[in-house]
Amino acid sequence: MIKVLFFARYKEVLKQEQLQLQWQAQWQTLGDIRAHLVQQGGPWSVLEDPGIMCARNQDMCRLDTAVQDGDEVAFFPTVTGG
Amino acid sequence: MIKVLFFARYKEVLKQEQLQLQWQAQWQTLGDIRAHLVQQGGPWSVLEDPGIMCARNQDMCRLDTAVQDGDEVAFFPTVTGG
Amino acid sequence: MISIQVQTAPFDSGQLTAAVHGGNLAVGAVVSFTGYVRDFNQQKQVHGMFLEHFPGMTEKSLEQIAHEARQRWPLQSVQILHRVGELEQGEPIVFVATASAHREDAFNACAFIMDYLKTRAPFWKKEQTAAGSHWVDGRASDQAAATRWQQDSKDSP
Amino acid sequence: MISIQVQTAPFDSGQLTAAVHGGNLAVGAVVSFTGYVRDFNQQKQVHGMFLEHFPGMTEKSLEQIAHEARQRWPLQSVQILHRVGELEQGEPIVFVATASAHREDAFNACAFIMDYLKTRAPFWKKEQTAAGSHWVDGRASDQAAATRWQQDSKDSP
């Protein structure tokens, strides 16, 4: 299982802040998880945002960062704190 | 007349914090005033300090800044505030 | 000493600044930064804002940023406080302070922390305007500011 | 708003920092610098110090420095406070704060003011050590720090 979190604009557009995904053997990176979600169509296209940021187990990472079963991943828009 | 002020180490070495000088027609710059004082010998050699700084009428200036009768000039070591 | 706080309550940047020296006689310089909600941003009149964050990751990322600053510059203390939730015009949002023997290190470390915080800590601002509320866009200038620290030298860019 | 103070009395950098925002809703960033008497300087244990200055010229030079900062960066306020006379270990010596819409301007202006103050304002430190008292030498690094602002650009060096 993979836990996926969404924040800010993504959370609003998707009308959910987290979901669980059954692990799929062909997944290698966070980009693969994103592609899986985007292909569901409709509001999921929000994740095609070129400014998308992501985290793996609460560490900022890149879409080409490796992912494995049991991870918590998060997708969110460019951060704007400070 | 020219009023001359000294600060910090110079004031201590010279044992005075100000003096008045009769204006001399050949003086053109603060460097000329310094040379006049240095030639008095003894403790006045303190003004040969290569790090000497100076001010004319309370504005920081250089030894080649022009001086005229009635000015207040000041000589002091490199500043060390802050 | 590193202190990280994430809270909804307002804070007094004065009290925080005064505490950063902490009676440590090796500290020669304290630099503090306080960020405030402005009334005008990106061509819009702003009445207030909501700050969302990623609980858990927020604290972790701020600690990593503080540790990275301590690796780059000799610092006696680093303090980071960031508010979340509802904020009004003129209220302080974020406070960062650094203490060091010398001013150059304190200035560079404080600016570095702000630049990294702006681009790497999971906070999102939603501004309230007369026309409704909207999520603030990331600024290219913030990305550029953070990039200037990515050279090998620990010195000022 | 420019505020310049030269005084013997101690000050609370916290209170000063809190006052710099001043309820001005255009202010997005306040950067403050506080300098303290360290217990150790230039290889010597320091117990306290005496700060001499040039009354009249001191205030004038600090105002010139503040004005120059306002010409270089858009600032809502500049505050400079410098103590003179007897100071003890751990006591604050100098406070500089700048308020601006954006953090880069506030950071640059505050660092600029400190660099200029260190090299252009008529203050002299006499340190008290176990071996007696001595006038502090000017530091080449302070001259270098001030020189970096002498380019045509108003941007960060």
Coordinates of C-alpha atoms in Angstrom, one line a residue, chain D residues 8-107:
Chain D
T8 CA 25.0 55.7 27.0
A9 CA 21.9 53.8 28.3
P10 CA 21.4 50.1 27.5
F11 CA 18.6 49.3 25.1
D12 CA 16.2 46.4 24.5
S13 CA 16.7 45.2 20.9
G14 CA 13.4 43.3 21.3
Q15 CA 11.3 46.4 21.9
L16 CA 13.1 48.2 19.1
T17 CA 12.5 45.4 16.6
A18 CA 8.9 45.2 17.5
A19 CA 8.5 49.0 16.9
V20 CA 10.1 49.0 13.4
H21 CA 7.0 47.6 11.7
G22 CA 5.1 50.5 13.2
G23 CA 1.7 49.2 11.9
N24 CA 2.6 50.1 8.4
L25 CA 0.6 47.6 6.3
A26 CA 3.0 48.0 3.3
V27 CA 5.9 46.5 5.4
G28 CA 6.4 42.8 4.5
A29 CA 9.9 42.4 6.0
V30 CA 11.8 43.7 9.0
V31 CA 15.5 42.8 9.4
S32 CA 17.3 43.8 12.5
F33 CA 20.9 43.6 13.6
T34 CA 22.1 43.8 17.2
G35 CA 25.8 43.9 18.0
Y36 CA 27.1 42.7 21.5
V37 CA 30.2 43.0 23.5
R38 CA 31.9 39.6 23.2
D39 CA 34.1 38.1 25.9
F40 CA 36.9 37.4 23.4
N41 CA 38.2 39.5 20.5
Q42 CA 41.5 39.5 18.5
Q43 CA 43.0 36.8 20.8
K44 CA 42.3 38.7 24.0
Q45 CA 39.8 38.1 26.9
V46 CA 37.7 41.2 27.1
H47 CA 36.0 42.3 30.4
G48 CA 34.3 45.4 29.1
M49 CA 34.9 48.4 26.8
F50 CA 34.7 52.1 26.5
L51 CA 33.2 53.6 23.4
E52 CA 34.4 57.1 22.4
H53 CA 32.7 59.1 19.7
F54 CA 32.7 62.5 18.0
P55 CA 29.5 64.2 19.2
G56 CA 27.7 66.0 16.4
M57 CA 29.6 64.3 13.6
T58 CA 28.4 60.9 14.9
E59 CA 24.7 61.7 14.5
K60 CA 25.4 63.4 11.1
S61 CA 27.3 60.4 9.7
L62 CA 24.6 57.9 10.9
E63 CA 21.9 60.0 9.2
Q64 CA 23.9 60.2 6.0
I65 CA 24.3 56.4 6.0
A66 CA 20.6 55.9 6.6
H67 CA 19.7 58.3 3.8
E68 CA 22.1 56.5 1.4
A69 CA 20.4 53.2 2.3
R70 CA 17.0 54.8 1.5
Q71 CA 18.3 56.0 -1.9
R72 CA 19.5 52.5 -2.8
W73 CA 16.5 50.4 -1.6
P74 CA 12.8 51.1 -1.1
L75 CA 12.5 51.3 2.7
Q76 CA 9.6 52.2 4.9
S77 CA 11.8 52.8 7.9
V78 CA 15.4 52.8 9.1
Q79 CA 16.4 52.7 12.8
I80 CA 20.0 53.1 14.0
L81 CA 20.9 53.2 17.7
H82 CA 24.6 53.2 18.9
R83 CA 25.7 53.3 22.5
V84 CA 28.8 55.2 23.7
G85 CA 30.6 55.2 27.1
E86 CA 31.2 52.2 29.3
L87 CA 29.9 48.8 28.2
E88 CA 30.1 45.4 29.9
Q89 CA 30.5 41.9 28.5
G90 CA 27.3 40.7 26.8
E91 CA 25.8 44.2 26.6
P92 CA 24.3 45.3 23.3
I93 CA 26.4 48.0 21.5
V94 CA 24.5 48.8 18.3
F95 CA 21.1 48.2 16.8
V96 CA 20.1 48.6 13.1
A97 CA 16.7 47.7 11.7
T98 CA 15.2 48.2 8.2
A99 CA 11.6 47.7 7.0
S100 CA 10.7 47.1 3.4
A101 CA 8.0 45.5 1.3
H102 CA 10.4 42.7 0.3
R103 CA 13.0 40.7 2.3
E104 CA 15.9 41.1 -0.2
D105 CA 15.8 44.9 0.2
A106 CA 15.5 44.8 4.0
F107 CA 18.5 42.3 4.3

